[in-house]
Amino acid sequence: MVKARSSIALVLFIMFLCVSSSYQTKKKQHKPCKQLVLYFHDVVYNGNNAANATSSMVAARQGINLTNLGNQFHFGSMVIFDDPITLDNNFHSKPIGRAQGMYFYDTKNTFTAWLGFSFTFNSTDHQGTINFIGADPLMNKTREISVVGGTGDFFMHRGIATLMTDSFESEVYFRLRVDINFYECW
Amino acid sequence: MVKARSSIALVLFIMFLCVSSSYQTKKKQHKPCKQLVLYFHDVVYNGNNAANATSSMVAARQGINLTNLGNQFHFGSMVIFDDPITLDNNFHSKPIGRAQGMYFYDTKNTFTAWLGFSFTFNSTDHQGTINFIGADPLMNKTREISVVGGTGDFFMHRGIATLMTDSFESEVYFRLRVDINFYECW
Amino acid sequence: MVKARSSIALVLFIMFLCVSSSYQTKKKQHKPCKQLVLYFHDVVYNGNNAANATSSMVAARQGINLTNLGNQFHFGSMVIFDDPITLDNNFHSKPIGRAQGMYFYDTKNTFTAWLGFSFTFNSTDHQGTINFIGADPLMNKTREISVVGGTGDFFMHRGIATLMTDSFESEVYFRLRVDINFYECW
């Protein structure tokens, strides 16, 4: 009789273990499954730097010349870019990929932007792409955008990218540091 | 002997429970894990309302003036916005965040738009961002777009946002009600 | 005593099964849970084909006329489209949906584009939308972009879309074949 009871207790305990371990799989991990720190470099076309420019304004509010970022805070100005990605903060380091996409300024009374772009890699370091969208309140020290998907080495990955302005030289050059934390890795 | 058999039956039953409960974790929940109902308000710049405008046309087909939405159905017209988000449908309520991004009209023979934008929050109600993309066939009573990611309180969230045009005053003001259902909450 | 030991062994084995089967649910499937092969057709407005055109340039670098794709490699040129989707590669087949969104050229020394668009369906074949973003190095035979979300039949789906240029006639018509592999189906 005692044995039977302990058997039942054990069985219930196992059932509890099974169910609880199953439920644990529903809890998502907040610890990154992969991390990258990269830099990218944007040289905005200003009418005189066609050879070096990596980006260009292509749209703006009525009456604004596309060779300068125009009105205060640049509200409405859209830039398309193809920027080199490097492993360190040196513009002259060998690029390991390209940051390709767009950003546009979207506030009237401060500097904020909205970003839609991809990192494209085709090197020994990485193969494939990482796709990003999100809001960039660029006066903040750090800003977080979404990694919404990827291909190749980053097949189906999702995560968060933290942007930091690493350098800013008037309105011609800026460099962003991007800390990518993937939380869904496949 | 009877006891041994019932033990085995029990063991098999437990195994079944374990396996089935594990498989259940694969089945995704179609019940929202979080819900929000919010409103945002868009005042389009028309050349005369610079102080009040929250959005502006920045691109359009050849020959179209950017201070009016131009040709019938506005095909090709792109608008960048920074709209207040409120908890109710009153334009004068205290904003709890900003809807920042773009939409563009993309059909020749009816009104449809495509949206890419973020909700940005920095208040006691919410902290962080929610990122959206999707098609908006705006003559329909309800339209569904994707919540593709988030940060802060909405870390890694995914879901569906249902848009409803709550008010539309000629081509200067519209208000959208957004019912956000998150199905992946982390 | 022997019986007790075998009981314990069995119990341990069941516990192992429970835990291992739970962990298996964490491993993501790299086998598609749903697949689609579709075509879409883009007729770019060139100033003379307003009736047939399905897309139009709406933004470009300073000084470029929006009725031609402009400078070499079209860097900075943005196109908004509403293209018919067909089940085969025949432009005249009955459309089963629309591809609606934008692309823009984003390299100075080759042809690459960035895409943000939706497939919208409202037919007996499919109901709902699929949302895409990603980089399109269009000189490559195949390119992969992200499926970041969906609605209706494609509720919360994620996956990878492989693009192939199926036809290209000067700068007025192109046809893309899209192989969509969903890896997250709900």
Coordinates of N, CA and C in Angstrom, one line a residue, chain C:
Chain C
M1 N 12.6 -6.3 -5.3 CA 13.8 -5.4 -5.4 C 14.2 -5.1 -6.9
V2 N 14.2 -6.2 -7.6 CA 14.4 -6.1 -9.1 C 13.4 -5.2 -9.7
K3 N 12.1 -5.5 -9.3 CA 11.0 -4.8 -9.9 C 11.1 -3.3 -9.6
A4 N 11.5 -3.0 -8.3 CA 11.6 -1.6 -7.9 C 12.7 -0.9 -8.8
R5 N 13.8 -1.6 -9.0 CA 14.9 -1.0 -9.9 C 14.4 -0.7 -11.3
S6 N 13.7 -1.7 -11.8 CA 13.2 -1.5 -13.2 C 12.2 -0.4 -13.3
S7 N 11.4 -0.2 -12.2 CA 10.5 0.9 -12.1 C 11.2 2.2 -12.2
I8 N 12.2 2.3 -11.4 CA 13.0 3.6 -11.3 C 13.6 3.9 -12.7
A9 N 14.2 2.8 -13.3 CA 14.8 3.0 -14.6 C 13.8 3.5 -15.6
L10 N 12.6 2.9 -15.6 CA 11.5 3.3 -16.5 C 11.1 4.8 -16.2
V11 N 11.0 5.1 -15.0 CA 10.6 6.5 -14.6 C 11.7 7.5 -15.1
L12 N 13.0 7.1 -15.0 CA 14.0 8.0 -15.4 C 14.0 8.2 -17.0
F13 N 13.7 7.0 -17.6 CA 13.6 7.1 -19.1 C 12.4 8.0 -19.5
I14 N 11.3 7.9 -18.8 CA 10.2 8.7 -19.2 C 10.5 10.2 -19.0
M15 N 11.2 10.5 -17.8 CA 11.6 11.9 -17.6 C 12.5 12.4 -18.7
F16 N 13.4 11.5 -19.1 CA 14.3 11.9 -20.2 C 13.5 12.2 -21.5
L17 N 12.5 11.3 -21.8 CA 11.7 11.5 -22.9 C 10.9 12.9 -22.9
C18 N 10.4 13.2 -21.7 CA 9.6 14.4 -21.5 C 10.5 15.6 -21.8
V19 N 11.7 15.6 -21.1 CA 12.5 16.8 -21.3 C 13.0 16.9 -22.7
S20 N 13.4 15.8 -23.3 CA 14.0 15.9 -24.7 C 12.9 16.3 -25.7
S21 N 11.7 15.8 -25.5 CA 10.7 16.1 -26.4 C 10.3 17.6 -26.3
S22 N 10.5 18.1 -25.1 CA 10.2 19.5 -24.9 C 11.3 20.4 -25.6
Y23 N 12.5 19.9 -25.4 CA 13.6 20.7 -26.0 C 13.5 20.7 -27.6
Q24 N 13.0 19.6 -28.1 CA 12.8 19.5 -29.5 C 12.0 20.6 -30.1
T25 N 11.0 21.1 -29.3 CA 10.1 22.1 -29.8 C 10.9 23.4 -30.0
K26 N 12.0 23.5 -29.4 CA 12.8 24.8 -29.5 C 13.5 24.8 -30.9
K27 N 13.8 23.7 -31.4 CA 14.5 23.6 -32.7 C 13.6 24.0 -33.8
K28 N 14.0 25.1 -34.6 CA 13.1 25.6 -35.6 C 13.2 24.7 -36.8
Q29 N 12.1 24.6 -37.6 CA 12.1 23.8 -38.8 C 12.6 24.6 -40.0
H30 N 13.5 24.0 -40.7 CA 14.0 24.6 -41.9 C 13.3 24.1 -43.1
K31 N 12.3 23.3 -42.9 CA 11.5 22.8 -44.0 C 10.3 23.7 -44.1
P32 N 10.0 24.2 -45.3 CA 8.8 25.1 -45.5 C 7.5 24.5 -45.0
C33 N 6.7 25.3 -44.3 CA 5.3 24.8 -43.9 C 4.3 25.1 -45.0
K34 N 4.7 26.0 -45.9 CA 3.8 26.4 -47.0 C 4.6 27.0 -48.1
Q35 N 4.2 26.7 -49.4 CA 5.0 27.3 -50.5 C 4.0 27.8 -51.6
L36 N 4.5 28.9 -52.2 CA 3.8 29.5 -53.3 C 4.8 29.9 -54.4
V37 N 4.4 29.7 -55.7 CA 5.2 30.3 -56.8 C 4.2 31.2 -57.6
L38 N 4.6 32.5 -57.7 CA 3.8 33.5 -58.3 C 4.6 34.4 -59.2
Y39 N 4.0 35.1 -60.1 CA 4.7 36.0 -61.0 C 4.0 37.4 -60.8
F40 N 4.9 38.4 -60.9 CA 4.2 39.7 -61.1 C 4.9 40.6 -62.2
H41 N 4.2 41.5 -62.7 CA 4.5 42.2 -64.0 C 4.5 43.7 -63.8
D42 N 5.6 44.3 -64.1 CA 5.8 45.7 -63.9 C 5.9 46.5 -65.2
V43 N 5.0 47.4 -65.5 CA 5.1 48.2 -66.7 C 5.4 49.7 -66.2
V44 N 6.6 50.1 -66.4 CA 7.0 51.4 -65.9 C 6.5 52.6 -66.8
Y45 N 5.9 53.6 -66.2 CA 5.5 54.8 -67.0 C 6.6 55.5 -67.6
N46 N 6.6 55.7 -68.9 CA 7.7 56.4 -69.6 C 7.2 57.7 -70.2
G47 N 6.1 58.2 -69.9 CA 5.6 59.5 -70.5 C 4.6 59.2 -71.6
N48 N 4.6 58.0 -72.1 CA 3.7 57.7 -73.3 C 2.8 56.5 -73.1
N49 N 2.8 55.9 -71.9 CA 2.0 54.7 -71.8 C 1.1 54.7 -70.5
A50 N 0.5 55.8 -70.3 CA -0.3 56.0 -69.1 C -1.3 55.0 -68.9
A51 N -2.0 54.5 -70.0 CA -3.1 53.6 -69.9 C -2.6 52.2 -69.4
N52 N -1.4 51.8 -69.9 CA -0.9 50.4 -69.6 C 0.0 50.4 -68.4
A53 N 0.6 51.5 -68.1 CA 1.6 51.5 -67.0 C 1.0 51.0 -65.7
T54 N 1.8 50.3 -64.9 CA 1.4 49.8 -63.6 C 2.3 50.4 -62.5
S55 N 3.3 51.2 -62.9 CA 4.2 51.8 -61.9 C 4.6 53.2 -62.5
S56 N 5.2 54.0 -61.5 CA 5.7 55.3 -61.9 C 6.8 55.7 -61.0
M57 N 7.8 56.3 -61.6 CA 8.9 57.0 -60.8 C 8.3 58.1 -60.1
V58 N 8.6 58.3 -58.8 CA 8.1 59.4 -58.1 C 9.2 60.2 -57.4
A59 N 10.4 59.7 -57.4 CA 11.5 60.5 -56.8 C 12.8 60.1 -57.4
A60 N 13.8 61.0 -57.4 CA 15.1 60.8 -58.0 C 16.0 61.8 -57.6
R61 N 17.3 61.7 -58.0 CA 18.3 62.7 -57.6 C 17.9 64.1 -58.3
Q62 N 18.5 65.1 -57.8 CA 18.3 66.5 -58.3 C 18.4 66.5 -59.8
G63 N 17.4 67.1 -60.5 CA 17.5 67.4 -61.9 C 17.0 66.3 -62.9
I64 N 16.6 65.1 -62.3 CA 16.2 64.0 -63.2 C 14.7 64.0 -63.4
N65 N 14.4 63.9 -64.7 CA 13.0 63.9 -65.1 C 12.4 62.5 -64.7
L66 N 11.2 62.6 -64.2 CA 10.6 61.3 -63.6 C 9.9 60.4 -64.7
T67 N 10.0 60.8 -65.9 CA 9.5 59.9 -66.9 C 10.5 59.0 -67.6
N68 N 11.8 59.1 -67.1 CA 12.7 58.1 -67.5 C 13.6 57.8 -66.3
L69 N 14.2 56.6 -66.3 CA 14.9 56.2 -65.1 C 16.2 56.9 -64.9
G70 N 16.5 57.8 -65.8 CA 17.6 58.7 -65.6 C 19.0 58.1 -65.7
N71 N 19.8 58.7 -64.8 CA 21.2 58.4 -64.9 C 21.6 56.9 -64.8
Q72 N 22.8 56.7 -65.2 CA 23.3 55.3 -65.3 C 23.0 54.6 -63.9
F73 N 22.6 53.4 -64.0 CA 22.2 52.5 -62.8 C 21.1 53.1 -62.0
H74 N 20.6 54.3 -62.4 CA 19.4 54.8 -61.8 C 19.5 55.1 -60.3
F75 N 20.7 55.3 -59.8 CA 20.9 55.5 -58.4 C 19.9 56.6 -57.8
G76 N 19.2 56.2 -56.8 CA 18.3 57.2 -56.2 C 16.9 57.2 -56.8
S77 N 16.6 56.5 -57.9 CA 15.3 56.6 -58.5 C 14.3 55.7 -57.8
M78 N 13.2 56.2 -57.4 CA 12.2 55.4 -56.6 C 10.9 55.3 -57.5
V79 N 10.4 54.0 -57.5 CA 9.2 53.7 -58.3 C 8.1 53.1 -57.3
I80 N 6.9 53.6 -57.5 CA 5.8 53.1 -56.8 C 4.9 52.2 -57.8
F81 N 4.5 51.0 -57.3 CA 3.9 50.1 -58.3 C 2.6 49.5 -57.7
D82 N 1.8 49.1 -58.7 CA 0.6 48.3 -58.4 C 0.5 47.3 -59.5
D83 N 1.2 46.2 -59.4 CA 1.4 45.2 -60.4 C 0.5 44.0 -60.3
P84 N 0.0 43.5 -61.4 CA -0.8 42.3 -61.4 C 0.0 41.0 -61.0
I85 N -0.5 40.2 -60.2 CA 0.1 38.9 -59.8 C -0.6 37.8 -60.6
T86 N 0.1 36.9 -61.3 CA -0.5 35.8 -62.0 C 0.1 34.5 -61.6
L87 N -0.6 33.4 -61.9 CA -0.1 32.1 -61.5 C 0.9 31.5 -62.5
D88 N 0.9 32.1 -63.7 CA 2.0 31.6 -64.7 C 2.7 32.9 -65.2
N89 N 3.5 32.7 -66.2 CA 4.4 33.8 -66.6 C 3.7 34.6 -67.8
N90 N 2.4 34.5 -68.0 CA 1.7 35.2 -69.0 C 1.1 36.5 -68.5
F91 N 1.6 37.6 -69.1 CA 1.1 38.9 -68.7 C -0.5 39.0 -68.8
H92 N -1.0 38.2 -69.7 CA -2.4 38.4 -70.0 C -3.3 37.4 -69.2
S93 N -2.7 36.5 -68.4 CA -3.4 35.6 -67.5 C -4.2 36.5 -66.5
K94 N -5.3 35.8 -66.0 CA -6.2 36.5 -65.1 C -5.4 36.8 -63.8
P95 N -5.3 38.1 -63.3 CA -4.6 38.3 -62.1 C -5.3 37.7 -60.9
I96 N -4.5 37.1 -60.0 CA -5.1 36.6 -58.7 C -4.9 37.5 -57.5
G97 N -4.2 38.6 -57.8 CA -3.9 39.6 -56.7 C -3.1 40.7 -57.3
R98 N -2.6 41.6 -56.4 CA -1.8 42.8 -56.8 C -0.6 42.8 -55.9
A99 N 0.6 43.2 -56.5 CA 1.8 43.5 -55.8 C 1.9 45.0 -55.7
Q100 N 1.8 45.5 -54.5 CA 1.7 47.0 -54.3 C 2.8 47.4 -53.3
G101 N 3.6 48.4 -53.8 CA 4.6 49.0 -52.9 C 5.6 49.8 -53.7
M102 N 6.9 49.7 -53.3 CA 7.9 50.6 -53.9 C 9.2 49.8 -54.1
Y103 N 10.0 50.3 -55.0 CA 11.4 49.9 -55.1 C 12.2 51.1 -55.4
F104 N 13.5 51.1 -55.0 CA 14.3 52.2 -55.4 C 15.7 51.6 -55.7
Y105 N 16.4 52.2 -56.7 CA 17.7 51.8 -57.1 C 18.7 52.4 -56.2
D106 N 19.7 51.6 -55.7 CA 20.5 52.2 -54.6 C 22.0 51.9 -54.7
T107 N 22.5 51.7 -56.0 CA 24.0 51.6 -56.1 C 24.4 52.5 -57.3
K108 N 25.6 53.0 -57.2 CA 26.1 53.9 -58.2 C 26.8 53.2 -59.4
N109 N 27.3 51.9 -59.1 CA 28.1 51.2 -60.1 C 27.6 49.9 -60.6
T110 N 26.4 49.6 -60.2 CA 25.7 48.4 -60.7 C 24.2 48.5 -60.5
F111 N 23.4 47.6 -60.9 CA 22.0 47.6 -60.6 C 21.6 46.9 -59.4
T112 N 21.2 47.6 -58.3 CA 20.6 46.9 -57.2 C 19.4 47.8 -56.8
A113 N 18.5 47.1 -56.1 CA 17.3 47.9 -55.6 C 17.0 47.5 -54.2
W114 N 16.1 48.2 -53.6 CA 15.5 47.8 -52.3 C 14.0 47.8 -52.4
L115 N 13.4 46.8 -51.8 CA 12.0 46.6 -52.0 C 11.2 46.7 -50.7
G116 N 10.1 47.3 -50.7 CA 9.1 47.3 -49.6 C 7.7 47.2 -50.3
F117 N 7.1 46.0 -50.1 CA 5.8 45.9 -50.8 C 4.9 44.8 -50.2
S118 N 3.7 44.7 -50.7 CA 2.7 43.7 -50.2 C 2.1 42.9 -51.4
F119 N 1.8 41.7 -51.2 CA 0.9 41.0 -52.1 C -0.5 41.1 -51.4
T120 N -1.4 41.5 -52.2 CA -2.8 41.6 -51.7 C -3.7 40.7 -52.5
F121 N -4.4 39.8 -51.8 CA -5.3 38.8 -52.5 C -6.7 39.0 -52.0
N122 N -7.6 38.9 -53.0 CA -9.0 38.9 -52.7 C -9.7 38.1 -53.7
S123 N -9.4 36.8 -53.8 CA -10.0 35.9 -54.8 C -10.2 34.5 -54.2
T124 N -10.7 33.6 -55.0 CA -10.9 32.3 -54.5 C -9.6 31.5 -54.2
D125 N -8.5 32.0 -54.9 CA -7.2 31.4 -54.7 C -6.7 31.7 -53.2
H126 N -6.7 33.0 -52.9 CA -6.2 33.4 -51.6 C -6.9 34.6 -51.1
Q127 N -7.0 34.8 -49.8 CA -7.5 36.0 -49.2 C -6.4 36.5 -48.2
G128 N -6.2 37.8 -48.2 CA -5.3 38.3 -47.3 C -4.1 39.0 -47.9
T129 N -3.0 39.2 -47.1 CA -1.8 39.9 -47.6 C -0.6 39.2 -47.1
I130 N 0.5 39.5 -47.9 CA 1.8 39.0 -47.5 C 2.8 40.2 -47.6
N131 N 3.6 40.5 -46.6 CA 4.4 41.7 -46.5 C 5.9 41.4 -46.6
F132 N 6.6 42.1 -47.5 CA 8.0 41.8 -47.9 C 8.8 43.0 -47.7
I133 N 10.1 42.8 -47.2 CA 11.1 43.9 -47.4 C 12.4 43.2 -47.7
G134 N 13.4 43.9 -48.4 CA 14.7 43.3 -48.6 C 15.4 43.9 -49.7
A135 N 16.7 43.5 -49.8 CA 17.6 44.0 -50.8 C 17.5 43.1 -52.1
D136 N 17.6 43.7 -53.3 CA 17.4 43.0 -54.5 C 18.6 43.3 -55.4
P137 N 19.7 42.6 -55.3 CA 20.8 42.8 -56.3 C 20.4 42.1 -57.6
L138 N 19.8 42.9 -58.4 CA 19.0 42.4 -59.5 C 19.7 41.8 -60.7
M139 N 21.1 41.9 -60.7 CA 21.8 41.3 -61.7 C 22.1 39.8 -61.3
N140 N 21.8 39.4 -60.1 CA 22.0 38.0 -59.7 C 20.8 37.2 -60.2
K141 N 21.1 35.9 -60.5 CA 20.0 35.1 -61.0 C 18.9 34.9 -60.0
T142 N 19.2 34.7 -58.7 CA 18.2 34.6 -57.7 C 18.6 35.6 -56.5
R143 N 17.6 36.1 -55.9 CA 17.8 37.0 -54.8 C 16.8 36.7 -53.7
E144 N 17.2 36.8 -52.4 CA 16.3 36.4 -51.3 C 15.9 37.7 -50.5
I145 N 14.6 37.8 -50.3 CA 14.1 38.9 -49.4 C 13.3 38.2 -48.3
S146 N 12.9 39.1 -47.3 CA 12.2 38.5 -46.1 C 10.7 38.7 -46.3
V147 N 10.0 37.7 -45.9 CA 8.6 37.8 -45.7 C 8.4 38.1 -44.2
V148 N 8.0 39.3 -43.8 CA 8.0 39.7 -42.5 C 6.7 39.6 -41.7
G149 N 5.6 39.3 -42.5 CA 4.3 39.2 -41.8 C 3.2 38.9 -42.9
G150 N 2.0 38.6 -42.4 CA 0.9 38.4 -43.3 C -0.4 38.5 -42.5
T151 N -1.5 38.6 -43.3 CA -2.8 38.6 -42.7 C -3.7 37.6 -43.5
G152 N -4.9 37.4 -43.0 CA -5.9 36.5 -43.6 C -5.3 35.1 -43.7
D153 N -5.3 34.5 -44.9 CA -4.7 33.2 -45.1 C -3.3 33.1 -44.6
F154 N -2.6 34.2 -44.6 CA -1.2 34.2 -44.2 C -0.9 34.9 -42.9
F155 N -1.9 34.8 -42.0 CA -1.9 35.3 -40.6 C -0.6 35.1 -39.9
M156 N 0.2 36.1 -39.7 CA 1.4 36.0 -38.9 C 2.6 35.2 -39.5
H157 N 2.4 34.8 -40.8 CA 3.4 34.0 -41.5 C 4.7 34.8 -41.6
R158 N 5.8 34.0 -41.6 CA 7.1 34.6 -41.9 C 7.8 33.6 -42.8
G159 N 8.8 34.1 -43.6 CA 9.5 33.2 -44.5 C 10.5 33.9 -45.4
I160 N 10.9 33.3 -46.5 CA 11.8 33.8 -47.4 C 11.2 33.8 -48.8
A161 N 11.4 34.9 -49.6 CA 10.9 34.9 -51.0 C 12.2 35.0 -51.9
T162 N 12.2 34.1 -52.8 CA 13.3 34.1 -53.8 C 12.8 34.7 -55.1
L163 N 13.5 35.8 -55.5 CA 13.1 36.6 -56.7 C 14.0 36.1 -57.9
M164 N 13.3 36.0 -59.0 CA 14.1 35.7 -60.3 C 13.5 36.6 -61.4
T165 N 14.4 37.3 -62.1 CA 13.9 38.1 -63.2 C 13.5 37.1 -64.4
D166 N 12.2 37.0 -64.7 CA 11.8 36.1 -65.6 C 11.7 36.7 -67.0
S167 N 11.7 38.0 -67.1 CA 11.7 38.7 -68.4 C 12.1 40.1 -68.1
F168 N 12.7 40.7 -69.1 CA 13.1 42.1 -69.0 C 13.2 42.7 -70.4
E169 N 12.3 43.7 -70.7 CA 12.3 44.3 -72.0 C 12.6 45.7 -71.9
S170 N 13.8 46.1 -72.2 CA 14.4 47.4 -72.1 C 14.0 47.9 -70.7
E171 N 13.6 49.2 -70.6 CA 13.3 49.7 -69.3 C 11.8 49.9 -69.1
V172 N 11.0 49.2 -69.9 CA 9.5 49.4 -69.8 C 8.8 48.3 -69.1
Y173 N 9.2 47.0 -69.3 CA 8.5 45.9 -68.8 C 9.5 44.9 -68.1
F174 N 9.2 44.5 -66.9 CA 9.9 43.3 -66.4 C 8.9 42.4 -65.6
R175 N 9.3 41.2 -65.5 CA 8.4 40.2 -64.9 C 9.3 39.5 -63.8
L176 N 8.8 39.4 -62.6 CA 9.5 38.7 -61.6 C 8.8 37.4 -61.2
R177 N 9.6 36.3 -61.1 CA 9.0 35.1 -60.5 C 9.4 35.1 -59.1
V178 N 8.4 34.8 -58.2 CA 8.6 34.8 -56.8 C 8.3 33.5 -56.2
D179 N 9.3 32.8 -55.6 CA 9.1 31.5 -54.9 C 9.1 31.9 -53.4
I180 N 7.9 31.7 -52.8 CA 7.7 32.1 -51.4 C 7.8 30.8 -50.6
N181 N 8.7 30.7 -49.7 CA 8.7 29.6 -48.7 C 8.5 30.1 -47.3
F182 N 7.3 29.7 -46.8 CA 7.0 30.1 -45.4 C 7.6 29.1 -44.5
Y183 N 8.3 29.6 -43.4 CA 8.8 28.7 -42.4 C 8.1 28.8 -41.1
E184 N 7.3 29.8 -41.0 CA 6.5 30.0 -39.7 C 5.1 30.3 -40.2
C185 N 4.2 29.3 -39.9 CA 2.8 29.4 -40.5 C 1.7 29.6 -39.6
W186 N 1.7 29.4 -38.4 CA 0.6 29.6 -37.4 C -0.6 28.8 -37.8

